[in-house]
mmCIF file of C-alpha atoms and ligand atoms in Angstrom:
data_model
loop_
_atom_site.group_PDB
_atom_site.id
_atom_site.type_symbol
_atom_site.label_atom_id
_atom_site.label_comp_id
_atom_site.label_asym_id
_atom_site.label_seq_id
_atom_site.Cartn_x
_atom_site.Cartn_y
_atom_site.Cartn_z
ATOM 1 C CA MET W 54 21.575 -0.685 -15.246
ATOM 2 C CA LYS W 55 20.569 -3.480 -17.752
ATOM 3 C CA ALA W 56 20.144 -2.320 -21.781
ATOM 4 C CA PHE W 57 16.568 -2.495 -22.294
ATOM 5 C CA ALA W 58 13.678 -1.688 -25.401
ATOM 6 C CA TYR W 59 10.980 0.751 -24.735
ATOM 7 C CA VAL W 60 7.671 1.394 -26.425
ATOM 8 C CA ASN W 61 5.821 4.941 -25.819
ATOM 9 C CA ALA W 62 2.423 3.316 -25.529
ATOM 10 C CA ALA W 63 -0.010 5.858 -26.717
ATOM 11 C CA ASN W 64 -3.117 4.686 -24.459
ATOM 12 C CA GLN W 65 -4.461 1.227 -22.320
ATOM 13 C CA GLN W 66 -4.730 -0.660 -25.724
ATOM 14 C CA GLU W 67 -1.182 -0.521 -27.010
ATOM 15 C CA ALA W 68 0.413 -0.641 -23.315
ATOM 16 C CA LEU W 69 -2.113 -4.131 -22.608
ATOM 17 C CA ALA W 70 -0.532 -5.276 -26.385
ATOM 18 C CA ALA W 71 2.802 -4.787 -25.738
ATOM 19 C CA LEU W 72 2.341 -6.657 -22.092
ATOM 20 C CA SER W 73 0.516 -9.793 -23.816
ATOM 21 C CA THR W 74 3.830 -12.037 -24.065
ATOM 22 C CA ALA W 75 5.214 -10.558 -20.875
ATOM 23 C CA THR W 76 6.451 -12.587 -18.453
ATOM 24 C CA ARG W 77 7.346 -12.128 -15.142
ATOM 25 C CA GLY W 78 10.000 -9.338 -14.009
ATOM 26 C CA ARG W 79 10.873 -9.902 -18.163
ATOM 27 C CA ARG W 80 7.988 -7.015 -19.692
ATOM 28 C CA LEU W 81 7.326 -4.142 -16.871
ATOM 29 C CA PRO W 82 4.704 -0.907 -17.236
ATOM 30 C CA LEU W 83 6.527 2.158 -16.337
ATOM 31 C CA ALA W 84 4.798 4.567 -14.829
ATOM 32 C CA GLY W 85 6.281 7.235 -13.117
ATOM 33 C CA GLY W 86 9.819 4.989 -12.666
ATOM 34 C CA THR W 87 10.598 6.313 -8.198
ATOM 35 C CA ASP W 88 10.716 2.560 -7.315
ATOM 36 C CA LEU W 89 11.311 1.173 -10.316
ATOM 37 C CA LEU W 90 14.380 2.496 -12.281
ATOM 38 C CA GLY W 91 15.257 2.164 -8.473
ATOM 39 C CA LEU W 92 15.442 -0.956 -8.835
ATOM 40 C CA MET W 93 17.337 -0.843 -12.313
ATOM 41 C CA LYS W 94 19.258 0.772 -11.083
ATOM 42 C CA ASP W 95 21.315 -1.242 -8.604
ATOM 43 C CA TYR W 96 19.610 -4.473 -10.465
ATOM 44 C CA VAL W 97 17.325 -5.654 -8.661
ATOM 45 C CA ALA W 98 14.914 -5.347 -12.271
ATOM 46 C CA GLU W 99 16.740 -6.221 -15.414
ATOM 47 C CA PRO W 100 13.301 -6.159 -17.912
ATOM 48 C CA ASP W 101 14.086 -6.401 -21.547
ATOM 49 C CA VAL W 102 11.196 -4.029 -22.263
ATOM 50 C CA LEU W 103 9.532 -1.164 -20.404
ATOM 51 C CA VAL W 104 5.873 -0.125 -21.446
ATOM 52 C CA ASN W 105 5.433 3.242 -21.535
ATOM 53 C CA VAL W 106 2.466 3.251 -18.997
ATOM 54 C CA LYS W 107 1.438 7.092 -18.442
ATOM 55 C CA ASN W 108 -1.097 7.437 -20.134
ATOM 56 C CA LEU W 109 -3.646 5.539 -19.068
ATOM 57 C CA PRO W 110 -6.326 6.443 -17.088
ATOM 58 C CA ALA W 111 -5.639 10.162 -15.101
ATOM 59 C CA GLY W 112 -9.042 11.468 -14.163
ATOM 60 C CA ILE W 113 -10.241 11.818 -10.810
ATOM 61 C CA ALA W 114 -14.690 11.353 -10.609
ATOM 62 C CA VAL W 115 -16.553 12.331 -7.075
ATOM 63 C CA PRO W 116 -19.518 11.900 -7.836
ATOM 64 C CA ALA W 117 -22.153 13.032 -4.984
ATOM 65 C CA GLN W 118 -23.466 9.710 -4.806
ATOM 66 C CA GLY W 119 -22.630 5.841 -6.462
ATOM 67 C CA LEU W 120 -18.178 5.475 -7.279
ATOM 68 C CA ALA W 121 -15.312 7.281 -6.943
ATOM 69 C CA VAL W 122 -12.870 6.635 -10.057
ATOM 70 C CA ILE W 123 -9.368 7.184 -9.684
ATOM 71 C CA GLY W 124 -7.601 6.230 -12.624
ATOM 72 C CA ALA W 125 -4.664 4.516 -12.268
ATOM 73 C CA ALA W 126 -2.584 7.017 -13.940
ATOM 74 C CA ALA W 127 -3.281 10.114 -11.721
ATOM 75 C CA THR W 128 0.373 10.819 -9.240
ATOM 76 C CA LEU W 129 -0.409 11.305 -6.533
ATOM 77 C CA THR W 130 -0.046 14.965 -6.264
ATOM 78 C CA ASP W 131 -3.707 15.131 -8.377
ATOM 79 C CA VAL W 132 -5.077 12.963 -5.077
ATOM 80 C CA ALA W 133 -3.200 14.847 -1.868
ATOM 81 C CA ASP W 134 -4.969 18.460 -4.275
ATOM 82 C CA HIS W 135 -8.298 16.784 -5.107
ATOM 83 C CA ALA W 136 -10.410 19.334 -2.665
ATOM 84 C CA ALA W 137 -13.952 16.480 -2.940
ATOM 85 C CA LEU W 138 -11.572 14.074 -3.246
ATOM 86 C CA ALA W 139 -10.408 15.407 0.319
ATOM 87 C CA LYS W 140 -13.971 15.824 1.511
ATOM 88 C CA THR W 141 -14.941 12.520 0.731
ATOM 89 C CA TYR W 142 -12.034 10.431 1.047
ATOM 90 C CA PRO W 143 -9.647 11.730 4.084
ATOM 91 C CA ALA W 144 -8.058 9.126 5.182
ATOM 92 C CA LEU W 145 -7.212 7.860 2.168
ATOM 93 C CA THR W 146 -6.116 12.143 0.559
ATOM 94 C CA ASP W 147 -4.052 12.903 4.088
ATOM 95 C CA ALA W 148 -2.086 9.087 3.012
ATOM 96 C CA ALA W 149 -1.260 11.076 -0.109
ATOM 97 C CA ARG W 150 -0.145 13.993 0.943
ATOM 98 C CA GLY W 151 2.255 11.887 3.235
ATOM 99 C CA VAL W 152 3.669 10.295 0.395
ATOM 100 C CA GLY W 153 7.835 10.757 0.346
ATOM 101 C CA THR W 154 8.549 14.178 -1.219
ATOM 102 C CA PRO W 155 6.713 16.792 -3.630
ATOM 103 C CA GLN W 156 8.805 15.553 -6.291
ATOM 104 C CA ILE W 157 7.815 11.658 -5.464
ATOM 105 C CA ARG W 158 3.844 12.860 -5.114
ATOM 106 C CA ASN W 159 4.528 14.807 -9.171
ATOM 107 C CA VAL W 160 5.514 12.373 -10.936
ATOM 108 C CA GLY W 161 4.404 8.529 -9.166
ATOM 109 C CA THR W 162 1.320 7.184 -9.930
ATOM 110 C CA VAL W 163 -1.811 5.914 -8.016
ATOM 111 C CA GLY W 164 -0.705 2.150 -9.792
ATOM 112 C CA GLY W 165 2.113 2.209 -8.974
ATOM 113 C CA ASN W 166 1.881 3.411 -5.655
ATOM 114 C CA LEU W 167 -0.426 0.040 -5.330
ATOM 115 C CA MET W 168 2.491 -2.418 -7.728
ATOM 116 C CA GLN W 169 5.588 -1.532 -6.077
ATOM 117 C CA ARG W 170 8.096 -3.533 -4.288
ATOM 118 C CA PRO W 171 8.946 -4.079 -0.898
ATOM 119 C CA ARG W 172 11.590 -1.396 0.894
ATOM 120 C CA CYS W 173 13.543 -4.947 1.959
ATOM 121 C CA TRP W 174 17.082 -3.897 2.188
ATOM 122 C CA TYR W 175 18.000 -7.157 1.296
ATOM 123 C CA PHE W 176 16.064 -7.564 -0.470
ATOM 124 C CA ARG W 177 16.246 -4.174 -2.836
ATOM 125 C CA ASN W 178 20.968 -5.031 -2.827
ATOM 126 C CA GLU W 179 21.985 -7.324 -5.325
ATOM 127 C CA GLU W 180 24.872 -8.969 -3.474
ATOM 128 C CA PHE W 181 22.090 -10.608 -1.185
ATOM 129 C CA HIS W 182 20.035 -13.299 -2.924
ATOM 130 C CA CYS W 183 16.742 -13.781 -0.948
ATOM 131 C CA LEU W 184 13.969 -15.606 -1.032
ATOM 132 C CA LYS W 185 12.128 -13.207 -2.919
ATOM 133 C CA LYS W 186 14.506 -13.821 -5.332
ATOM 134 C CA GLY W 187 14.591 -17.774 -5.653
ATOM 135 C CA GLY W 188 17.454 -17.695 -2.804
ATOM 136 C CA ALA W 189 16.865 -20.307 0.546
ATOM 137 C CA ARG W 190 16.596 -17.427 2.792
ATOM 138 C CA CYS W 191 15.972 -14.863 4.369
ATOM 139 C CA PHE W 192 18.667 -12.160 5.709
ATOM 140 C CA ALA W 193 15.862 -10.709 7.666
ATOM 141 C CA VAL W 194 15.797 -13.194 9.851
ATOM 142 C CA GLU W 195 19.238 -13.054 11.888
ATOM 143 C CA GLY W 196 20.618 -10.036 10.401
ATOM 144 C CA GLU W 197 19.201 -6.182 10.345
ATOM 145 C CA ASN W 198 14.695 -5.754 10.693
ATOM 146 C CA GLN W 199 13.945 -3.650 12.838
ATOM 147 C CA TYR W 200 11.383 -2.170 10.040
ATOM 148 C CA HIS W 201 10.080 -5.774 9.402
ATOM 149 C CA ALA W 202 7.138 -7.481 9.623
ATOM 150 C CA ILE W 203 5.516 -7.755 13.216
ATOM 151 C CA PHE W 204 2.408 -9.803 11.923
ATOM 152 C CA GLY W 205 2.713 -13.076 9.425
ATOM 153 C CA ASP W 206 5.034 -15.708 10.006
ATOM 154 C CA GLY W 207 7.304 -15.173 7.514
ATOM 155 C CA PRO W 208 8.425 -17.063 5.426
ATOM 156 C CA CYS W 209 9.342 -12.977 4.185
ATOM 157 C CA HIS W 210 9.729 -10.592 6.543
ATOM 158 C CA ILE W 211 8.752 -7.184 4.126
ATOM 159 C CA VAL W 212 6.146 -5.212 4.942
ATOM 160 C CA HIS W 213 3.951 -4.234 1.919
ATOM 161 C CA PRO W 214 5.152 0.299 1.545
ATOM 162 C CA SER W 215 2.118 1.265 -0.209
ATOM 163 C CA SER W 216 0.494 4.613 1.593
ATOM 164 C CA LEU W 217 -2.954 4.314 -0.158
ATOM 165 C CA ALA W 218 -3.295 0.798 0.586
ATOM 166 C CA PRO W 219 -4.667 1.076 3.847
ATOM 167 C CA PRO W 220 -7.404 4.063 3.719
ATOM 168 C CA LEU W 221 -8.173 1.545 0.106
ATOM 169 C CA ILE W 222 -8.995 -0.967 2.331
ATOM 170 C CA ALA W 223 -10.517 1.426 4.304
ATOM 171 C CA TYR W 224 -13.298 2.376 2.256
ATOM 172 C CA ASN W 225 -13.606 -0.925 0.632
ATOM 173 C CA ALA W 226 -12.252 -0.186 -2.199
ATOM 174 C CA ARG W 227 -12.027 -2.136 -5.541
ATOM 175 C CA ILE W 228 -9.281 -2.235 -7.670
ATOM 176 C CA LYS W 229 -9.514 -2.731 -11.163
ATOM 177 C CA VAL W 230 -7.342 -4.284 -13.773
ATOM 178 C CA ALA W 231 -7.732 -5.156 -17.070
ATOM 179 C CA GLY W 232 -6.131 -7.873 -19.685
ATOM 180 C CA PRO W 233 -5.656 -10.367 -22.400
ATOM 181 C CA GLN W 234 -8.997 -11.381 -21.011
ATOM 182 C CA GLY W 235 -10.695 -8.274 -20.768
ATOM 183 C CA GLU W 236 -11.192 -6.012 -17.204
ATOM 184 C CA ARG W 237 -11.668 -7.358 -13.702
ATOM 185 C CA GLU W 238 -12.476 -5.840 -9.939
ATOM 186 C CA ILE W 239 -9.955 -7.747 -7.235
ATOM 187 C CA GLU W 240 -11.645 -5.669 -3.726
ATOM 188 C CA ALA W 241 -8.285 -3.451 -2.756
ATOM 189 C CA GLY W 242 -8.401 -6.468 0.359
ATOM 190 C CA THR W 243 -7.469 -9.204 -1.666
ATOM 191 C CA PHE W 244 -5.910 -7.034 -4.110
ATOM 192 C CA PHE W 245 -2.359 -8.092 -2.004
ATOM 193 C CA LEU W 246 -1.120 -11.685 -1.071
ATOM 194 C CA MET W 247 1.334 -13.192 1.663
ATOM 195 C CA PRO W 248 4.456 -14.138 0.528
ATOM 196 C CA ASP W 249 2.912 -18.143 1.121
ATOM 197 C CA ARG W 250 0.686 -17.586 -1.495
ATOM 198 C CA ASN W 251 3.639 -14.895 -4.094
ATOM 199 C CA MET W 252 7.224 -15.579 -3.149
ATOM 200 C CA PHE W 253 7.884 -13.207 -6.614
ATOM 201 C CA GLY W 254 5.374 -10.527 -6.425
ATOM 202 C CA GLU W 255 2.926 -9.420 -4.358
ATOM 203 C CA THR W 256 -0.254 -8.755 -5.755
ATOM 204 C CA VAL W 257 -2.660 -11.129 -7.556
ATOM 205 C CA LEU W 258 -2.524 -8.552 -10.578
ATOM 206 C CA GLU W 259 -0.955 -11.189 -13.814
ATOM 207 C CA PRO W 260 2.189 -10.135 -15.329
ATOM 208 C CA THR W 261 0.084 -9.457 -18.814
ATOM 209 C CA GLU W 262 -1.816 -7.410 -16.054
ATOM 210 C CA LEU W 263 -3.196 -3.776 -15.963
ATOM 211 C CA VAL W 264 -4.048 -1.773 -12.519
ATOM 212 C CA THR W 265 -6.281 0.532 -14.785
ATOM 213 C CA GLU W 266 -8.979 2.514 -12.091
ATOM 214 C CA VAL W 267 -9.550 2.006 -8.258
ATOM 215 C CA VAL W 268 -13.076 2.377 -8.156
ATOM 216 C CA ILE W 269 -14.631 3.400 -3.940
ATOM 217 C CA PRO W 270 -17.801 3.574 -2.692
ATOM 218 C CA THR W 271 -19.797 6.498 -1.440
ATOM 219 C CA PRO W 272 -18.869 6.638 2.456
ATOM 220 C CA ARG W 273 -22.830 7.006 4.154
ATOM 221 C CA ASN W 274 -22.013 7.928 7.423
ATOM 222 C CA VAL W 275 -18.435 6.821 7.534
ATOM 223 C CA SER W 276 -15.638 8.484 9.660
ATOM 224 C CA ALA W 277 -12.106 8.258 8.438
ATOM 225 C CA ALA W 278 -8.844 8.996 9.361
ATOM 226 C CA THR W 279 -5.287 8.262 8.454
ATOM 227 C CA TYR W 280 -2.787 8.194 11.273
ATOM 228 C CA GLU W 281 0.448 7.512 10.973
ATOM 229 C CA VAL W 282 4.272 7.993 12.338
ATOM 230 C CA LYS W 283 7.693 8.067 10.591
ATOM 231 C CA PHE W 284 11.137 9.581 11.799
ATOM 232 C CA LYS W 285 10.797 13.583 12.500
ATOM 233 C CA GLN W 286 11.183 15.211 9.055
ATOM 234 C CA SER W 287 11.990 12.553 7.700
ATOM 235 C CA HIS W 288 10.515 11.916 3.620
ATOM 236 C CA ASP W 289 10.846 7.875 3.865
ATOM 237 C CA TRP W 290 7.990 5.852 4.108
ATOM 238 C CA SER W 291 5.785 5.519 7.490
ATOM 239 C CA ILE W 292 7.513 3.269 10.074
ATOM 240 C CA VAL W 293 3.968 2.409 11.240
ATOM 241 C CA THR W 294 0.727 3.458 9.539
ATOM 242 C CA ALA W 295 -3.543 3.317 10.522
ATOM 243 C CA SER W 296 -6.857 3.740 8.389
ATOM 244 C CA VAL W 297 -10.144 3.700 10.639
ATOM 245 C CA ALA W 298 -13.484 3.610 8.523
ATOM 246 C CA LEU W 299 -16.301 4.017 11.570
ATOM 247 C CA ARG W 300 -19.693 3.297 9.407
ATOM 248 C CA MET W 301 -21.680 5.307 12.791
ATOM 249 C CA SER W 302 -25.854 3.904 14.318
ATOM 250 C CA GLY W 303 -28.031 6.122 12.412
ATOM 251 C CA GLY W 304 -29.952 6.971 15.249
ATOM 252 C CA GLY W 305 -27.826 8.879 15.619
ATOM 253 C CA GLY W 306 -25.598 8.848 19.712
ATOM 254 C CA GLY W 307 -21.731 7.705 17.942
ATOM 255 C CA VAL W 308 -22.268 4.355 18.561
ATOM 256 C CA VAL W 309 -20.518 2.600 15.562
ATOM 257 C CA GLU W 310 -21.899 0.580 13.808
ATOM 258 C CA SER W 311 -19.472 -1.458 12.408
ATOM 259 C CA ALA W 312 -15.337 -0.158 11.677
ATOM 260 C CA ARG W 313 -12.745 -1.108 9.085
ATOM 261 C CA VAL W 314 -9.306 -1.093 10.195
ATOM 262 C CA VAL W 315 -6.298 -1.685 8.433
ATOM 263 C CA LEU W 316 -2.142 -1.138 9.979
ATOM 264 C CA GLY W 317 -0.279 -0.539 7.542
ATOM 265 C CA ALA W 318 3.662 -0.899 7.387
ATOM 266 C CA VAL W 319 3.611 -3.974 9.890
ATOM 267 C CA ALA W 320 3.149 -7.030 7.250
ATOM 268 C CA PRO W 321 4.112 -7.719 4.281
ATOM 269 C CA VAL W 322 -0.385 -7.350 2.962
ATOM 270 C CA PRO W 323 -1.886 -4.181 4.341
ATOM 271 C CA TRP W 324 -3.242 -6.346 7.732
ATOM 272 C CA ARG W 325 -7.247 -6.011 8.224
ATOM 273 C CA SER W 326 -7.329 -5.939 12.257
ATOM 274 C CA LEU W 327 -10.389 -8.010 12.994
ATOM 275 C CA PRO W 328 -10.347 -7.915 16.822
ATOM 276 C CA ALA W 329 -10.130 -3.813 16.598
ATOM 277 C CA GLU W 330 -12.967 -3.891 14.484
ATOM 278 C CA GLN W 331 -14.606 -6.195 16.505
ATOM 279 C CA MET W 332 -14.052 -4.506 19.527
ATOM 280 C CA LEU W 333 -15.186 -0.867 17.721
ATOM 281 C CA LYS W 334 -18.580 -2.951 17.411
ATOM 282 C CA GLY W 335 -21.231 -1.429 19.147
ATOM 283 C CA LYS W 336 -19.025 1.155 21.173
ATOM 284 C CA ARG W 337 -19.459 5.346 22.093
ATOM 285 C CA VAL W 338 -15.631 5.018 20.685
ATOM 286 C CA ASP W 339 -13.398 7.288 23.454
ATOM 287 C CA GLU W 340 -9.660 7.257 24.908
ATOM 288 C CA ALA W 341 -10.755 4.160 26.217
ATOM 289 C CA VAL W 342 -12.002 2.504 24.271
ATOM 290 C CA ALA W 343 -9.368 3.474 21.673
ATOM 291 C CA TRP W 344 -6.657 1.956 23.609
ATOM 292 C CA GLN W 345 -8.518 -0.766 23.949
ATOM 293 C CA ALA W 346 -9.265 -1.426 20.381
ATOM 294 C CA ALA W 347 -4.999 -0.831 19.534
ATOM 295 C CA GLU W 348 -4.625 -3.357 22.173
ATOM 296 C CA ALA W 349 -6.688 -5.922 20.784
ATOM 297 C CA ALA W 350 -5.074 -5.501 17.195
ATOM 298 C CA LEU W 351 -1.518 -5.950 18.709
ATOM 299 C CA ALA W 352 -2.563 -8.516 21.145
ATOM 300 C CA ASP W 353 -1.278 -11.102 18.339
ATOM 301 C CA ALA W 354 1.697 -9.215 16.544
ATOM 302 C CA ARG W 355 4.646 -11.975 16.813
ATOM 303 C CA PRO W 356 7.993 -8.385 16.848
ATOM 304 C CA MET W 357 11.660 -9.901 15.265
ATOM 305 C CA SER W 358 14.623 -9.799 17.368
ATOM 306 C CA GLY W 359 14.712 -5.608 16.721
ATOM 307 C CA ASN W 360 11.526 -4.091 15.042
ATOM 308 C CA GLY W 361 9.718 -5.185 19.076
ATOM 309 C CA TYR W 362 9.208 -0.992 19.146
ATOM 310 C CA LYS W 363 6.127 -1.397 16.456
ATOM 311 C CA VAL W 364 3.693 -2.589 18.489
ATOM 312 C CA GLN W 365 3.596 -0.115 20.591
ATOM 313 C CA VAL W 366 3.984 2.738 18.044
ATOM 314 C CA ALA W 367 1.323 0.263 15.686
ATOM 315 C CA LYS W 368 -1.038 0.734 18.856
ATOM 316 C CA THR W 369 -0.460 4.371 19.495
ATOM 317 C CA ALA W 370 -0.558 5.236 15.434
ATOM 318 C CA LEU W 371 -4.117 2.880 15.543
ATOM 319 C CA ARG W 372 -5.335 4.315 18.924
ATOM 320 C CA ARG W 373 -4.170 8.698 17.216
ATOM 321 C CA ALA W 374 -6.525 7.274 13.841
ATOM 322 C CA ILE W 375 -9.356 6.429 15.974
ATOM 323 C CA MET W 376 -10.077 9.525 17.501
ATOM 324 C CA LYS W 377 -9.478 11.052 14.084
ATOM 325 C CA ALA W 378 -11.669 9.929 13.440
ATOM 326 C CA THR W 379 -13.915 11.015 15.591
ATOM 327 C CA GLY W 380 -12.947 14.785 15.090
ATOM 328 C CA ALA W 381 -10.488 14.887 17.732
ATOM 329 C CA LYS W 382 -8.050 16.511 17.330
ATOM 330 C CA VAL W 383 -3.957 14.769 17.792
ATOM 331 C CA VAL W 384 -0.885 15.470 17.334
HETATM 332 C C1 FAD Z 505 12.351 8.935 -1.302
HETATM 333 C C2 FAD Z 505 10.744 8.495 -1.661
HETATM 334 C C3 FAD Z 505 9.682 7.872 -0.423
HETATM 335 C C4 FAD Z 505 8.873 7.948 -0.885
HETATM 336 N N1 FAD Z 505 7.874 7.711 0.410
HETATM 337 C C5 FAD Z 505 7.279 6.841 0.100
HETATM 338 C C6 FAD Z 505 5.789 7.140 0.931
HETATM 339 O O1 FAD Z 505 6.116 6.745 2.041
HETATM 340 N N2 FAD Z 505 4.910 5.531 0.721
HETATM 341 C C7 FAD Z 505 4.572 5.228 -0.267
HETATM 342 O O2 FAD Z 505 3.587 4.464 -0.343
HETATM 343 N N3 FAD Z 505 5.760 5.527 -1.139
HETATM 344 C C8 FAD Z 505 6.548 6.340 -1.381
HETATM 345 N N4 FAD Z 505 7.347 6.291 -2.430
HETATM 346 C C9 FAD Z 505 7.319 5.054 -3.325
HETATM 347 C C10 FAD Z 505 6.036 6.174 -4.590
HETATM 348 O O3 FAD Z 505 4.944 6.257 -3.777
HETATM 349 C C11 FAD Z 505 6.313 4.993 -5.381
HETATM 350 O O4 FAD Z 505 7.466 4.474 -6.091
HETATM 351 C C12 FAD Z 505 5.491 5.695 -6.305
HETATM 352 O O5 FAD Z 505 3.949 5.991 -6.304
HETATM 353 C C13 FAD Z 505 5.010 4.709 -7.546
HETATM 354 O O6 FAD Z 505 5.382 5.184 -8.514
HETATM 355 P P1 FAD Z 505 5.721 5.793 -9.875
HETATM 356 O O7 FAD Z 505 3.869 6.197 -10.765
HETATM 357 O O8 FAD Z 505 6.303 5.655 -9.630
HETATM 358 O O9 FAD Z 505 5.851 4.157 -10.155
HETATM 359 P P2 FAD Z 505 6.966 2.876 -11.278
HETATM 360 O O10 FAD Z 505 8.494 4.016 -10.908
HETATM 361 O O11 FAD Z 505 6.488 3.589 -12.407
HETATM 362 O O12 FAD Z 505 6.572 2.005 -10.533
HETATM 363 C C14 FAD Z 505 6.251 0.826 -9.218
HETATM 364 C C15 FAD Z 505 5.884 0.103 -10.114
HETATM 365 O O13 FAD Z 505 4.528 -0.678 -11.072
HETATM 366 C C16 FAD Z 505 4.866 -1.251 -11.549
HETATM 367 N N5 FAD Z 505 3.001 -0.384 -12.131
HETATM 368 C C17 FAD Z 505 2.978 0.971 -12.835
HETATM 369 N N6 FAD Z 505 2.153 1.236 -12.693
HETATM 370 C C18 FAD Z 505 1.143 0.701 -13.265
HETATM 371 C C19 FAD Z 505 -0.240 -0.633 -13.693
HETATM 372 N N7 FAD Z 505 -1.042 0.626 -14.006
HETATM 373 N N8 FAD Z 505 -0.254 -1.814 -13.301
HETATM 374 C C20 FAD Z 505 0.766 -2.038 -13.352
HETATM 375 N N9 FAD Z 505 1.554 -2.292 -12.798
HETATM 376 C C21 FAD Z 505 2.505 -0.684 -12.971
HETATM 377 C C22 FAD Z 505 6.042 -0.981 -12.234
HETATM 378 O O14 FAD Z 505 5.834 -1.966 -12.840
HETATM 379 C C23 FAD Z 505 6.972 -1.430 -11.205
HETATM 380 O O15 FAD Z 505 6.255 -2.491 -11.481
HETATM 381 C C24 FAD Z 505 8.873 6.674 -1.695
HETATM 382 C C25 FAD Z 505 9.622 6.856 -3.001
HETATM 383 C C26 FAD Z 505 11.010 7.447 -2.516
HETATM 384 C C27 FAD Z 505 11.794 7.370 -4.337
HETATM 385 S S1 SF4 Z 506 12.753 -9.803 4.163
HETATM 386 FE FE1 SF4 Z 506 11.628 -10.809 2.029
HETATM 387 S S2 SF4 Z 506 12.570 -9.488 0.372
HETATM 388 FE FE2 SF4 Z 506 13.226 -9.289 3.090
HETATM 389 S S3 SF4 Z 506 15.303 -10.641 3.138
HETATM 390 FE FE3 SF4 Z 506 13.982 -11.306 4.169
HETATM 391 S S4 SF4 Z 506 12.978 -12.907 1.531
HETATM 392 FE FE4 SF4 Z 506 14.381 -10.976 0.505
#
C-alpha cells in the first residue's frame, strides 16, 4: 500500500474542509474502509490523503409522517436491525441484511455502500489498465464476463455493486450531498451515472463533496420487496437483485396504481425497468402478471459472451420480488 496522510475529521465541517482541495483519487473519504482499503492494498486506489468520515451523521429517524432520514455514517447493521425502518421500508432492510457478512455490515456504512467502486476483476487488478483507469480497452469484452452487465452496451460493462441502491430508487429516495458550494439533494435514480457520462467514477458526486444523508418519503399504499439471487451460502455480492415498490389503488381490490421496478447487478447503474412498470400498472398481480413484467423487463437485455444465464436469473428474481411484495410466500 502506498503511504498516505490521514485527517481525523471530528465532524462534517472538518471533513469537508479537508476535502475542499480534493481532485479525483488524490484525497478520499474513508468510512468503514471495507471497500477502499482493499483497493489501496491492491494499488488500484493510491490516495495521498484519507479523510475520516465516520463522524458524519449516523442517526436513523423514521417519523410516522414525512421523510425517513438515514445518516451516511449509519452502518449496514444499523439499517438491517432498525425495527421502524423494517416496518415501513422492508425492501431496504432486506437488502441491508443480504450484504456480505455480519463483520462487513458492522463497519460498512450507507455512504460507503452507495459510493463503493465496481467489483470487475480487471478493474480490481493493478495489471489491467482498462478504460476505467484511463486505458484503451475493456478487457471484459473478450475476457471473463460472467458477472458483468446485460444492459447498457458499454463501453465499460461493470455492474453497480450497491445492494442498497435498488430499493432506495424503488422508494424514490433522495441523496443529500454537501460540498464547498453548500448542500444539494439528488434523486437516487439520477445519482448514478453510466460510463459514457462518468468513466472514472459511478456517480454525480464531485471529489470535494460528501454524501451526508439519505431521505426517503413515507410510502402510501405501497407494497415493496427485494429479492436477491446469490451463490448458495455465499457472502459475495448478488448475481442479480430486484426491488419493487407497488403503489396500490386506494379503492381496494389489489390493483397496482403505479410501480417502480429496479434491477441490481445487471448494468453499470441500478437499472430501472420502465417496461415492467408499465406492464404492472392497472393490473391485479398474480403469477402470470409477475412473469409478464419479468419478460418485459428483460426483453431488451443484451448479454455478453459469458453471462447469458443472467437474463433468466433476473427474470426469476424480479418475478419473486413482485410476488413477495404482494405478500406471497416465495422461496
Ligand atoms: C466480502 C464482502 C462482501 C460484500 N458484499 C456486498 C454486498 O452483497 N452488497 C453490497 O452492496 N456491498 C457488499 N460489500 C461492500 C460493502 O458493503 C461496502 O464496501 C460497504 O458498504 C462500504 O462502506 P464502507 O463504509 O466500508 O466504505 P469505504 O470502504 O470506507 O468507502 C467506499 C468508497 O466510498 C467513499 N465514501 C465513503 N463514505 C463516503 C461519503 N459519506 N461520501 C462520499 N464518499 C464516501 C470512499 O472514498 C470509497 O471510495 C461487500 C464487501 C466485502 C468485503
Ligand atoms: S468492465 Fe469496465 S472496469 Fe471492467 S475491464 Fe471493462 S472497462 Fe474496465
